[in-house]
């Protein structure tokens, strides 16, 4: 009970507000069904009344009160379930007899009470009436939204080139191979020299120059991964130069310029050239020769995020590697001690028409060795 609008002894008329009650679902005003005098209020503010219990006793006037004159003690209780909204001729929902629970139910089903024939006393709408009505098929009013035109953009430029090369890559049976590399030492090495390289050479040093250079050294041991299938599919052409393509994400689309002749370059040279290609790619200033003649590819998707990828070979090349994000993860060392490791997952795709899975795995193992022990790499640098 949250509010009384009448006191004991008050003379009230039909439809006058008696009180306001709050259920767990809603707040409802209860009105009187009769003209009369309030004889007794049953609840104090804040008290709980159960549905069906009497809220007030009333002495009723009018037709009934004539009888009541004789039987003065005739007092009419107004129970909780008589949550009355007066029956008035206009058939609005409010004018229909129903308990708050039933009104709520009708609301849940999106029904208008005045559309429902009440099966209770005086046409009161009951729960069964709502359920019965809700189960009947009704006309569905279609909800229309204004038609928005789809935007049509012709495929051209970089996107069209991507479509062409990816279409031809569909002819290649891709073999996938994944592994994880522990780059903890490389991370420390880069951290140690990064500032100095920037300061003395003006070069931004990311992980890519080390990885590109290590790939080149590993390709020297597995030259088939730097080969190409000729157009008649009759010969393998072993390419002399390691022109390592690096996928560059640009606002104009995905580009694949390559660092040429990496086998003859230092890590610093590679870093310098990568920075130039990256910058030129972002400004749409790459030349056709920057893009042409790649022999092997890397895609550092990990600079954006992600752990694994399924890279698509860029024909006529025979292999590509996708680098995942370097993450700090718990790993065990050789003695079984737990340590904090910088782990990068790598996903390879190779052309299974010419590359055996074992070759890809051995190449990846060698690269892993170089990147996990950068000092090993030093021994192979020219
Ligand atoms: N994991 C964690 N950190 C990485 C990372 C990786 N895999 N790759 C790069 N980073 C770090 C870099 O070390 C650098 O850190 P710093 O600011 O401390 O020096 C930072 O992220 C930014 O590196 P970025 O400028 O991207 O240089 P990069 O040489 O590592 O990569 C590109 C250059 C061109 C490869 C890269 O910018 C790019 O475009 N990648 C997306 C390629 C793509 O879209 N592939 C999908 C092909 S379908």
Short mmCIF file of N, CA, C and O in Angstrom, two decimals, residues 180-306:
data_model
loop_
_atom_site.label_atom_id
_atom_site.label_comp_id
_atom_site.label_asym_id
_atom_site.label_seq_id
_atom_site.Cartn_x
_atom_site.Cartn_y
_atom_site.Cartn_z
N UNK A 180 54.92 -22.24 -33.39
CA UNK A 180 55.14 -21.03 -32.58
C UNK A 180 56.63 -20.85 -32.34
O UNK A 180 57.35 -21.83 -32.13
N UNK A 181 57.07 -19.60 -32.41
CA UNK A 181 58.46 -19.27 -32.19
C UNK A 181 58.56 -18.48 -30.89
O UNK A 181 57.74 -17.58 -30.64
N UNK A 182 59.59 -18.80 -30.11
CA UNK A 182 59.82 -18.03 -28.88
C UNK A 182 60.81 -16.90 -29.21
O UNK A 182 62.01 -17.15 -29.38
N UNK A 183 60.30 -15.68 -29.32
CA UNK A 183 61.14 -14.55 -29.77
C UNK A 183 61.70 -13.73 -28.60
O UNK A 183 62.10 -12.58 -28.79
N UNK A 184 61.74 -14.34 -27.40
CA UNK A 184 62.17 -13.58 -26.22
C UNK A 184 63.53 -12.91 -26.44
O UNK A 184 63.69 -11.71 -26.15
N UNK A 185 64.48 -13.66 -26.98
CA UNK A 185 65.83 -13.09 -27.17
C UNK A 185 65.80 -11.99 -28.22
O UNK A 185 66.48 -10.96 -28.08
N UNK A 186 65.04 -12.20 -29.27
CA UNK A 186 64.96 -11.18 -30.32
C UNK A 186 64.31 -9.90 -29.80
O UNK A 186 64.73 -8.79 -30.12
N UNK A 187 63.30 -10.08 -28.95
CA UNK A 187 62.63 -8.92 -28.35
C UNK A 187 63.63 -8.11 -27.53
O UNK A 187 63.69 -6.88 -27.61
N UNK A 188 64.46 -8.84 -26.74
CA UNK A 188 65.47 -8.16 -25.91
C UNK A 188 66.52 -7.47 -26.78
O UNK A 188 66.91 -6.32 -26.52
N UNK A 189 66.95 -8.18 -27.83
CA UNK A 189 67.96 -7.63 -28.74
C UNK A 189 67.46 -6.33 -29.37
O UNK A 189 68.15 -5.31 -29.39
N UNK A 190 66.24 -6.39 -29.91
CA UNK A 190 65.70 -5.18 -30.56
C UNK A 190 65.59 -4.04 -29.56
O UNK A 190 65.92 -2.90 -29.85
N UNK A 191 65.12 -4.38 -28.36
CA UNK A 191 64.96 -3.36 -27.32
C UNK A 191 66.32 -2.69 -27.04
O UNK A 191 66.39 -1.46 -26.87
N UNK A 192 67.39 -3.51 -27.01
CA UNK A 192 68.72 -2.99 -26.69
C UNK A 192 69.23 -2.04 -27.77
O UNK A 192 69.86 -1.04 -27.46
N UNK A 193 68.95 -2.36 -29.05
CA UNK A 193 69.61 -1.57 -30.12
C UNK A 193 68.68 -0.59 -30.84
O UNK A 193 69.16 0.22 -31.63
N UNK A 194 67.40 -0.68 -30.57
CA UNK A 194 66.42 0.12 -31.31
C UNK A 194 66.72 1.62 -31.26
O UNK A 194 66.78 2.30 -32.30
N UNK A 195 66.95 2.13 -30.05
CA UNK A 195 67.18 3.57 -29.85
C UNK A 195 68.45 4.00 -30.58
O UNK A 195 68.48 5.04 -31.24
N UNK A 196 69.50 3.20 -30.42
CA UNK A 196 70.81 3.50 -31.01
C UNK A 196 70.70 3.55 -32.55
O UNK A 196 71.24 4.46 -33.19
N UNK A 197 69.96 2.58 -33.10
CA UNK A 197 69.79 2.52 -34.57
C UNK A 197 69.06 3.77 -35.05
O UNK A 197 69.42 4.38 -36.06
N UNK A 198 68.08 4.16 -34.29
CA UNK A 198 67.31 5.37 -34.65
C UNK A 198 68.23 6.59 -34.56
O UNK A 198 68.23 7.46 -35.45
N UNK A 199 68.98 6.62 -33.47
CA UNK A 199 69.83 7.79 -33.21
C UNK A 199 70.96 7.91 -34.24
O UNK A 199 71.16 8.95 -34.86
N UNK A 200 71.67 6.79 -34.48
CA UNK A 200 72.86 6.91 -35.35
C UNK A 200 72.55 6.72 -36.83
O UNK A 200 73.30 7.21 -37.67
N UNK A 201 71.47 6.00 -37.18
CA UNK A 201 71.19 5.77 -38.61
C UNK A 201 69.86 6.38 -39.05
O UNK A 201 69.53 6.33 -40.24
N UNK A 202 69.09 6.86 -38.10
CA UNK A 202 67.79 7.44 -38.45
C UNK A 202 66.82 6.38 -38.96
O UNK A 202 65.89 6.68 -39.73
N UNK A 203 67.01 5.13 -38.54
CA UNK A 203 66.17 4.03 -39.06
C UNK A 203 65.29 3.45 -37.95
O UNK A 203 65.78 3.13 -36.86
N UNK A 204 64.00 3.32 -38.26
CA UNK A 204 63.08 2.69 -37.31
C UNK A 204 63.24 1.18 -37.43
O UNK A 204 63.12 0.62 -38.52
N UNK A 205 63.54 0.55 -36.31
CA UNK A 205 63.84 -0.89 -36.33
C UNK A 205 62.70 -1.69 -35.69
O UNK A 205 62.54 -1.70 -34.48
N UNK A 206 61.93 -2.37 -36.56
CA UNK A 206 60.89 -3.26 -36.02
C UNK A 206 61.43 -4.70 -36.06
O UNK A 206 62.62 -4.90 -36.29
N UNK A 207 60.57 -5.67 -35.86
CA UNK A 207 61.03 -7.07 -35.91
C UNK A 207 61.22 -7.55 -37.35
O UNK A 207 61.95 -8.50 -37.62
N UNK A 208 60.50 -6.88 -38.26
CA UNK A 208 60.47 -7.37 -39.64
C UNK A 208 61.86 -7.50 -40.29
O UNK A 208 62.13 -8.50 -40.96
N UNK A 209 62.77 -6.53 -40.12
CA UNK A 209 64.07 -6.67 -40.79
C UNK A 209 64.81 -7.94 -40.37
O UNK A 209 65.42 -8.61 -41.20
N UNK A 210 64.72 -8.30 -39.07
CA UNK A 210 65.36 -9.53 -38.60
C UNK A 210 64.69 -10.74 -39.26
O UNK A 210 65.36 -11.69 -39.68
N UNK A 211 63.36 -10.71 -39.29
CA UNK A 211 62.62 -11.87 -39.81
C UNK A 211 62.89 -12.03 -41.31
O UNK A 211 63.15 -13.13 -41.80
N UNK A 212 62.87 -10.91 -42.03
CA UNK A 212 63.10 -10.95 -43.48
C UNK A 212 64.51 -11.48 -43.76
O UNK A 212 64.71 -12.33 -44.63
N UNK A 213 65.47 -10.98 -43.00
CA UNK A 213 66.86 -11.42 -43.21
C UNK A 213 67.00 -12.90 -42.86
O UNK A 213 67.64 -13.68 -43.60
N UNK A 214 66.42 -13.33 -41.78
CA UNK A 214 66.50 -14.73 -41.38
C UNK A 214 65.81 -15.63 -42.41
O UNK A 214 66.30 -16.73 -42.71
N UNK A 215 64.71 -15.16 -42.98
CA UNK A 215 64.02 -15.93 -44.04
C UNK A 215 64.97 -16.13 -45.21
O UNK A 215 65.09 -17.23 -45.77
N UNK A 216 65.70 -15.05 -45.56
CA UNK A 216 66.62 -15.14 -46.69
C UNK A 216 67.72 -16.18 -46.42
O UNK A 216 68.03 -17.01 -47.30
N UNK A 217 68.26 -16.18 -45.21
CA UNK A 217 69.31 -17.15 -44.88
C UNK A 217 68.73 -18.57 -44.95
O UNK A 217 69.35 -19.50 -45.50
N UNK A 218 67.52 -18.74 -44.46
CA UNK A 218 66.89 -20.07 -44.50
C UNK A 218 66.58 -20.48 -45.94
O UNK A 218 66.68 -21.67 -46.28
N UNK A 219 66.23 -19.51 -46.77
CA UNK A 219 65.95 -19.83 -48.20
C UNK A 219 67.20 -20.34 -48.90
O UNK A 219 67.12 -21.16 -49.82
N UNK A 220 68.37 -19.85 -48.44
CA UNK A 220 69.63 -20.32 -49.05
C UNK A 220 69.77 -21.82 -48.84
O UNK A 220 70.34 -22.53 -49.67
N UNK A 221 69.25 -22.31 -47.71
CA UNK A 221 69.32 -23.75 -47.42
C UNK A 221 68.19 -24.53 -48.12
O UNK A 221 68.32 -25.71 -48.36
N UNK A 222 67.07 -23.86 -48.36
CA UNK A 222 65.92 -24.52 -48.98
C UNK A 222 65.48 -23.71 -50.20
O UNK A 222 64.40 -23.12 -50.21
N UNK A 223 66.30 -23.66 -51.26
CA UNK A 223 66.03 -22.77 -52.40
C UNK A 223 64.73 -23.10 -53.13
O UNK A 223 64.19 -22.23 -53.82
N UNK A 224 64.22 -24.31 -52.95
CA UNK A 224 62.96 -24.65 -53.64
C UNK A 224 61.81 -23.73 -53.19
O UNK A 224 60.86 -23.49 -53.92
N UNK A 225 61.95 -23.21 -51.97
CA UNK A 225 60.88 -22.31 -51.49
C UNK A 225 60.99 -20.92 -52.12
O UNK A 225 60.10 -20.10 -51.96
N UNK A 226 62.11 -20.70 -52.84
CA UNK A 226 62.27 -19.43 -53.56
C UNK A 226 62.19 -19.69 -55.07
O UNK A 226 62.75 -18.96 -55.87
N UNK A 227 61.44 -20.74 -55.40
CA UNK A 227 61.34 -21.09 -56.82
C UNK A 227 59.96 -20.71 -57.36
O UNK A 227 59.08 -20.30 -56.60
N UNK A 228 59.82 -20.88 -58.68
CA UNK A 228 58.53 -20.61 -59.32
C UNK A 228 58.25 -21.69 -60.35
O UNK A 228 59.18 -22.15 -61.02
N UNK A 229 56.99 -22.01 -60.48
CA UNK A 229 56.56 -22.99 -61.47
C UNK A 229 56.38 -22.24 -62.79
O UNK A 229 55.75 -21.17 -62.81
N UNK A 230 56.92 -22.78 -63.90
CA UNK A 230 56.75 -22.03 -65.15
C UNK A 230 55.31 -22.14 -65.64
O UNK A 230 54.53 -22.96 -65.14
N UNK A 231 54.98 -21.33 -66.66
CA UNK A 231 53.57 -21.22 -67.05
C UNK A 231 53.02 -22.53 -67.61
O UNK A 231 51.82 -22.78 -67.55
N UNK A 232 53.90 -23.38 -68.17
CA UNK A 232 53.42 -24.67 -68.69
C UNK A 232 53.39 -25.75 -67.62
O UNK A 232 53.06 -26.91 -67.92
N UNK A 233 53.79 -25.38 -66.44
CA UNK A 233 53.84 -26.34 -65.33
C UNK A 233 54.77 -27.51 -65.66
O UNK A 233 54.48 -28.66 -65.34
N UNK A 234 55.88 -27.17 -66.34
CA UNK A 234 56.82 -28.23 -66.70
C UNK A 234 58.16 -28.09 -66.00
O UNK A 234 58.93 -29.04 -65.90
N UNK A 235 58.47 -26.89 -65.55
CA UNK A 235 59.79 -26.64 -64.93
C UNK A 235 59.64 -25.82 -63.66
O UNK A 235 58.72 -25.01 -63.53
N UNK A 236 60.58 -26.02 -62.79
CA UNK A 236 60.70 -25.16 -61.61
C UNK A 236 61.86 -24.20 -61.87
O UNK A 236 62.95 -24.66 -62.23
N UNK A 237 61.62 -22.94 -61.66
CA UNK A 237 62.68 -21.96 -61.87
C UNK A 237 63.18 -21.53 -60.50
O UNK A 237 62.43 -20.92 -59.73
N UNK A 238 64.43 -21.87 -60.20
CA UNK A 238 65.01 -21.47 -58.91
C UNK A 238 65.52 -20.05 -59.06
O UNK A 238 66.43 -19.79 -59.84
N UNK A 239 64.93 -19.14 -58.32
CA UNK A 239 65.28 -17.72 -58.45
C UNK A 239 66.57 -17.44 -57.68
O UNK A 239 66.74 -17.91 -56.54
N UNK A 240 67.42 -16.67 -58.32
CA UNK A 240 68.71 -16.35 -57.70
C UNK A 240 68.52 -15.38 -56.54
O UNK A 240 69.09 -15.55 -55.44
N UNK A 241 67.74 -14.36 -56.79
CA UNK A 241 67.57 -13.32 -55.77
C UNK A 241 66.44 -13.66 -54.81
O UNK A 241 65.40 -14.22 -55.21
N UNK A 242 66.65 -13.27 -53.58
CA UNK A 242 65.59 -13.40 -52.56
C UNK A 242 64.86 -12.06 -52.51
O UNK A 242 65.26 -11.15 -51.81
N UNK A 243 63.84 -11.96 -53.33
CA UNK A 243 63.03 -10.72 -53.33
C UNK A 243 61.83 -10.97 -52.41
O UNK A 243 60.83 -11.57 -52.83
N UNK A 244 61.97 -10.53 -51.19
CA UNK A 244 60.97 -10.94 -50.19
C UNK A 244 59.86 -9.90 -50.08
O UNK A 244 60.08 -8.74 -49.67
N UNK A 245 58.67 -10.35 -50.50
CA UNK A 245 57.51 -9.47 -50.48
C UNK A 245 56.97 -9.33 -49.06
O UNK A 245 56.96 -10.29 -48.30
N UNK A 246 56.56 -8.12 -48.73
CA UNK A 246 55.97 -7.86 -47.41
C UNK A 246 54.61 -7.19 -47.63
O UNK A 246 54.54 -6.12 -48.25
N UNK A 247 53.56 -7.85 -47.15
CA UNK A 247 52.21 -7.29 -47.33
C UNK A 247 52.10 -6.00 -46.53
O UNK A 247 52.46 -5.95 -45.35
N UNK A 248 51.64 -4.95 -47.20
CA UNK A 248 51.50 -3.65 -46.54
C UNK A 248 50.03 -3.23 -46.58
O UNK A 248 49.42 -3.16 -47.66
N UNK A 249 49.51 -2.99 -45.42
CA UNK A 249 48.11 -2.54 -45.31
C UNK A 249 48.08 -1.03 -45.52
O UNK A 249 48.73 -0.29 -44.78
N UNK A 250 47.35 -0.58 -46.54
CA UNK A 250 47.30 0.87 -46.81
C UNK A 250 45.83 1.30 -46.95
O UNK A 250 44.96 0.45 -47.18
N UNK A 251 45.58 2.59 -46.88
CA UNK A 251 44.19 3.05 -47.06
C UNK A 251 43.68 2.75 -48.47
O UNK A 251 42.47 2.74 -48.71
N UNK A 252 44.60 2.51 -49.41
CA UNK A 252 44.17 2.27 -50.80
C UNK A 252 43.93 0.79 -51.06
O UNK A 252 43.43 0.41 -52.10
N UNK A 253 44.35 -0.05 -50.13
CA UNK A 253 44.20 -1.50 -50.31
C UNK A 253 45.49 -2.20 -49.90
O UNK A 253 46.46 -1.57 -49.48
N UNK A 254 45.48 -3.54 -50.06
CA UNK A 254 46.64 -4.34 -49.67
C UNK A 254 47.68 -4.34 -50.79
O UNK A 254 47.35 -4.61 -51.94
N UNK A 255 48.92 -4.03 -50.43
CA UNK A 255 50.00 -4.00 -51.44
C UNK A 255 51.07 -5.01 -51.05
O UNK A 255 51.23 -5.33 -49.87
N UNK A 256 51.80 -5.48 -52.06
CA UNK A 256 52.84 -6.46 -51.77
C UNK A 256 54.15 -6.07 -52.46
O UNK A 256 54.59 -6.74 -53.41
N UNK A 257 54.78 -5.00 -51.97
CA UNK A 257 56.10 -4.66 -52.54
C UNK A 257 57.12 -5.66 -52.00
O UNK A 257 56.87 -6.32 -50.99
N UNK A 258 58.26 -5.74 -52.66
CA UNK A 258 59.27 -6.67 -52.14
C UNK A 258 60.61 -5.98 -51.95
O UNK A 258 60.98 -5.07 -52.69
N UNK A 259 61.31 -6.47 -50.94
CA UNK A 259 62.68 -6.02 -50.69
C UNK A 259 63.55 -6.89 -51.59
O UNK A 259 63.51 -8.12 -51.49
N UNK A 260 64.28 -6.22 -52.50
CA UNK A 260 65.00 -6.99 -53.53
C UNK A 260 66.38 -7.44 -53.03
O UNK A 260 67.07 -6.70 -52.33
N UNK A 261 66.76 -8.62 -53.46
CA UNK A 261 68.09 -9.20 -53.20
C UNK A 261 68.47 -9.13 -51.72
O UNK A 261 69.55 -8.66 -51.35
N UNK A 262 67.60 -9.63 -50.90
CA UNK A 262 67.85 -9.60 -49.45
C UNK A 262 69.11 -10.38 -49.10
O UNK A 262 69.81 -10.05 -48.13
N UNK A 263 69.44 -11.38 -49.93
CA UNK A 263 70.65 -12.19 -49.62
C UNK A 263 71.91 -11.34 -49.58
O UNK A 263 72.89 -11.73 -48.95
N UNK A 264 71.87 -10.15 -50.23
CA UNK A 264 73.06 -9.27 -50.24
C UNK A 264 72.95 -8.11 -49.25
O UNK A 264 73.79 -7.21 -49.27
N UNK A 265 71.93 -8.12 -48.46
CA UNK A 265 71.69 -6.95 -47.60
C UNK A 265 71.97 -7.26 -46.12
O UNK A 265 71.85 -8.41 -45.69
N UNK A 266 72.28 -6.19 -45.38
CA UNK A 266 72.39 -6.32 -43.92
C UNK A 266 71.00 -6.11 -43.32
O UNK A 266 70.07 -5.64 -44.01
N UNK A 267 70.89 -6.42 -42.05
CA UNK A 267 69.61 -6.19 -41.36
C UNK A 267 69.25 -4.70 -41.44
O UNK A 267 68.09 -4.32 -41.66
N UNK A 268 70.26 -3.85 -41.31
CA UNK A 268 70.01 -2.40 -41.39
C UNK A 268 69.52 -2.00 -42.76
O UNK A 268 68.59 -1.18 -42.88
N UNK A 269 70.13 -2.57 -43.82
CA UNK A 269 69.69 -2.28 -45.19
C UNK A 269 68.22 -2.67 -45.36
O UNK A 269 67.42 -1.93 -45.94
N UNK A 270 67.91 -3.86 -44.85
CA UNK A 270 66.52 -4.35 -44.97
C UNK A 270 65.58 -3.39 -44.25
O UNK A 270 64.52 -3.02 -44.77
N UNK A 271 65.98 -2.96 -43.04
CA UNK A 271 65.13 -2.05 -42.26
C UNK A 271 64.89 -0.76 -43.04
O UNK A 271 63.75 -0.26 -43.12
N UNK A 272 65.95 -0.24 -43.63
CA UNK A 272 65.85 1.01 -44.37
C UNK A 272 64.90 0.87 -45.56
O UNK A 272 64.03 1.71 -45.78
N UNK A 273 65.07 -0.24 -46.30
CA UNK A 273 64.25 -0.44 -47.49
C UNK A 273 62.79 -0.72 -47.10
O UNK A 273 61.87 -0.22 -47.74
N UNK A 274 62.59 -1.46 -46.02
CA UNK A 274 61.22 -1.73 -45.56
C UNK A 274 60.50 -0.44 -45.18
O UNK A 274 59.33 -0.25 -45.50
N UNK A 275 61.24 0.43 -44.51
CA UNK A 275 60.63 1.70 -44.11
C UNK A 275 60.25 2.52 -45.35
O UNK A 275 59.18 3.15 -45.39
N UNK A 276 61.13 2.49 -46.37
CA UNK A 276 60.82 3.25 -47.59
C UNK A 276 59.56 2.67 -48.26
O UNK A 276 58.65 3.42 -48.63
N UNK A 277 59.52 1.34 -48.38
CA UNK A 277 58.37 0.69 -49.04
C UNK A 277 57.07 0.95 -48.25
O UNK A 277 56.02 1.20 -48.85
N UNK A 278 57.18 0.89 -46.94
CA UNK A 278 56.00 1.11 -46.09
C UNK A 278 55.46 2.53 -46.30
O UNK A 278 54.27 2.74 -46.54
N UNK A 279 56.37 3.48 -46.23
CA UNK A 279 56.02 4.89 -46.40
C UNK A 279 55.41 5.13 -47.78
O UNK A 279 54.36 5.77 -47.91
N UNK A 280 56.09 4.58 -48.81
CA UNK A 280 55.61 4.78 -50.19
C UNK A 280 54.24 4.12 -50.36
O UNK A 280 53.35 4.68 -51.02
N UNK A 281 54.05 2.96 -49.73
CA UNK A 281 52.76 2.27 -49.83
C UNK A 281 51.65 3.09 -49.20
O UNK A 281 50.57 3.26 -49.78
N UNK A 282 51.93 3.66 -48.05
CA UNK A 282 50.91 4.46 -47.36
C UNK A 282 50.54 5.69 -48.18
O UNK A 282 49.40 6.16 -48.15
N UNK A 283 51.54 6.24 -48.92
CA UNK A 283 51.28 7.44 -49.73
C UNK A 283 50.96 7.13 -51.19
O UNK A 283 50.97 8.03 -52.02
N UNK A 284 50.71 5.87 -51.47
CA UNK A 284 50.38 5.45 -52.83
C UNK A 284 51.48 5.84 -53.83
O UNK A 284 51.20 6.26 -54.94
N UNK A 285 52.72 5.70 -53.39
CA UNK A 285 53.84 6.15 -54.22
C UNK A 285 54.75 4.99 -54.63
O UNK A 285 55.90 5.21 -55.02
N UNK A 286 54.27 3.76 -54.49
CA UNK A 286 55.11 2.62 -54.86
C UNK A 286 55.23 2.55 -56.37
O UNK A 286 54.24 2.77 -57.10
N UNK A 287 56.43 2.24 -56.86
CA UNK A 287 56.62 2.14 -58.31
C UNK A 287 56.31 0.71 -58.74
O UNK A 287 56.33 -0.22 -57.90
N UNK A 288 56.03 0.50 -60.05
CA UNK A 288 55.76 -0.87 -60.52
C UNK A 288 56.92 -1.80 -60.19
O UNK A 288 56.70 -2.97 -59.87
N UNK A 289 58.16 -1.28 -60.21
CA UNK A 289 59.30 -2.18 -59.92
C UNK A 289 59.34 -2.55 -58.43
O UNK A 289 59.86 -3.61 -58.07
N UNK A 290 58.81 -1.69 -57.56
CA UNK A 290 58.72 -2.04 -56.13
C UNK A 290 57.81 -3.27 -55.95
O UNK A 290 58.03 -4.10 -55.07
N UNK A 291 56.77 -3.29 -56.77
CA UNK A 291 55.76 -4.35 -56.63
C UNK A 291 56.19 -5.63 -57.35
O UNK A 291 55.90 -6.73 -56.89
N UNK A 292 56.90 -5.47 -58.46
CA UNK A 292 57.20 -6.62 -59.33
C UNK A 292 58.28 -7.54 -58.74
O UNK A 292 59.04 -7.14 -57.85
N UNK A 293 58.30 -8.76 -59.27
CA UNK A 293 59.41 -9.70 -59.10
C UNK A 293 59.61 -10.26 -57.70
O UNK A 293 60.74 -10.68 -57.36
N UNK A 294 58.60 -10.29 -56.89
CA UNK A 294 58.73 -10.94 -55.58
C UNK A 294 58.94 -12.44 -55.77
O UNK A 294 58.42 -13.04 -56.72
N UNK A 295 59.69 -13.05 -54.87
CA UNK A 295 59.94 -14.50 -55.00
C UNK A 295 59.45 -15.30 -53.79
O UNK A 295 59.42 -16.54 -53.82
N UNK A 296 59.12 -14.60 -52.71
CA UNK A 296 58.67 -15.26 -51.47
C UNK A 296 57.93 -14.17 -50.69
O UNK A 296 58.28 -12.99 -50.81
N UNK A 297 56.93 -14.53 -49.88
CA UNK A 297 56.17 -13.46 -49.21
C UNK A 297 55.98 -13.70 -47.72
O UNK A 297 55.88 -14.84 -47.25
N UNK A 298 55.86 -12.56 -47.03
CA UNK A 298 55.54 -12.55 -45.60
C UNK A 298 54.39 -11.58 -45.38
O UNK A 298 54.31 -10.54 -46.05
N UNK A 299 53.51 -11.93 -44.46
CA UNK A 299 52.41 -11.02 -44.12
C UNK A 299 52.38 -10.86 -42.60
O UNK A 299 52.07 -11.82 -41.88
N UNK A 300 52.76 -9.67 -42.14
CA UNK A 300 52.80 -9.45 -40.69
C UNK A 300 51.43 -8.95 -40.21
O UNK A 300 51.26 -7.80 -39.85
N UNK A 301 50.49 -9.88 -40.21
CA UNK A 301 49.13 -9.51 -39.76
C UNK A 301 49.13 -9.23 -38.26
O UNK A 301 48.29 -8.50 -37.73
N UNK A 302 50.15 -9.78 -37.57
CA UNK A 302 50.26 -9.59 -36.12
C UNK A 302 50.49 -8.15 -35.71
O UNK A 302 50.26 -7.79 -34.56
N UNK A 303 50.94 -7.30 -36.64
CA UNK A 303 51.10 -5.89 -36.27
C UNK A 303 49.72 -5.25 -36.06
O UNK A 303 49.60 -4.21 -35.42
N UNK A 304 48.69 -5.92 -36.60
CA UNK A 304 47.31 -5.44 -36.37
C UNK A 304 46.68 -6.26 -35.23
O UNK A 304 46.00 -5.72 -34.36
N UNK A 305 46.94 -7.57 -35.23
CA UNK A 305 46.40 -8.44 -34.19
C UNK A 305 46.28 -9.87 -34.69
O UNK A 305 46.63 -10.15 -35.84
N UNK A 306 45.83 -10.76 -33.85
CA UNK A 306 45.58 -12.13 -34.28
C UNK A 306 46.75 -13.06 -34.02
O UNK A 306 47.89 -12.62 -33.86
#
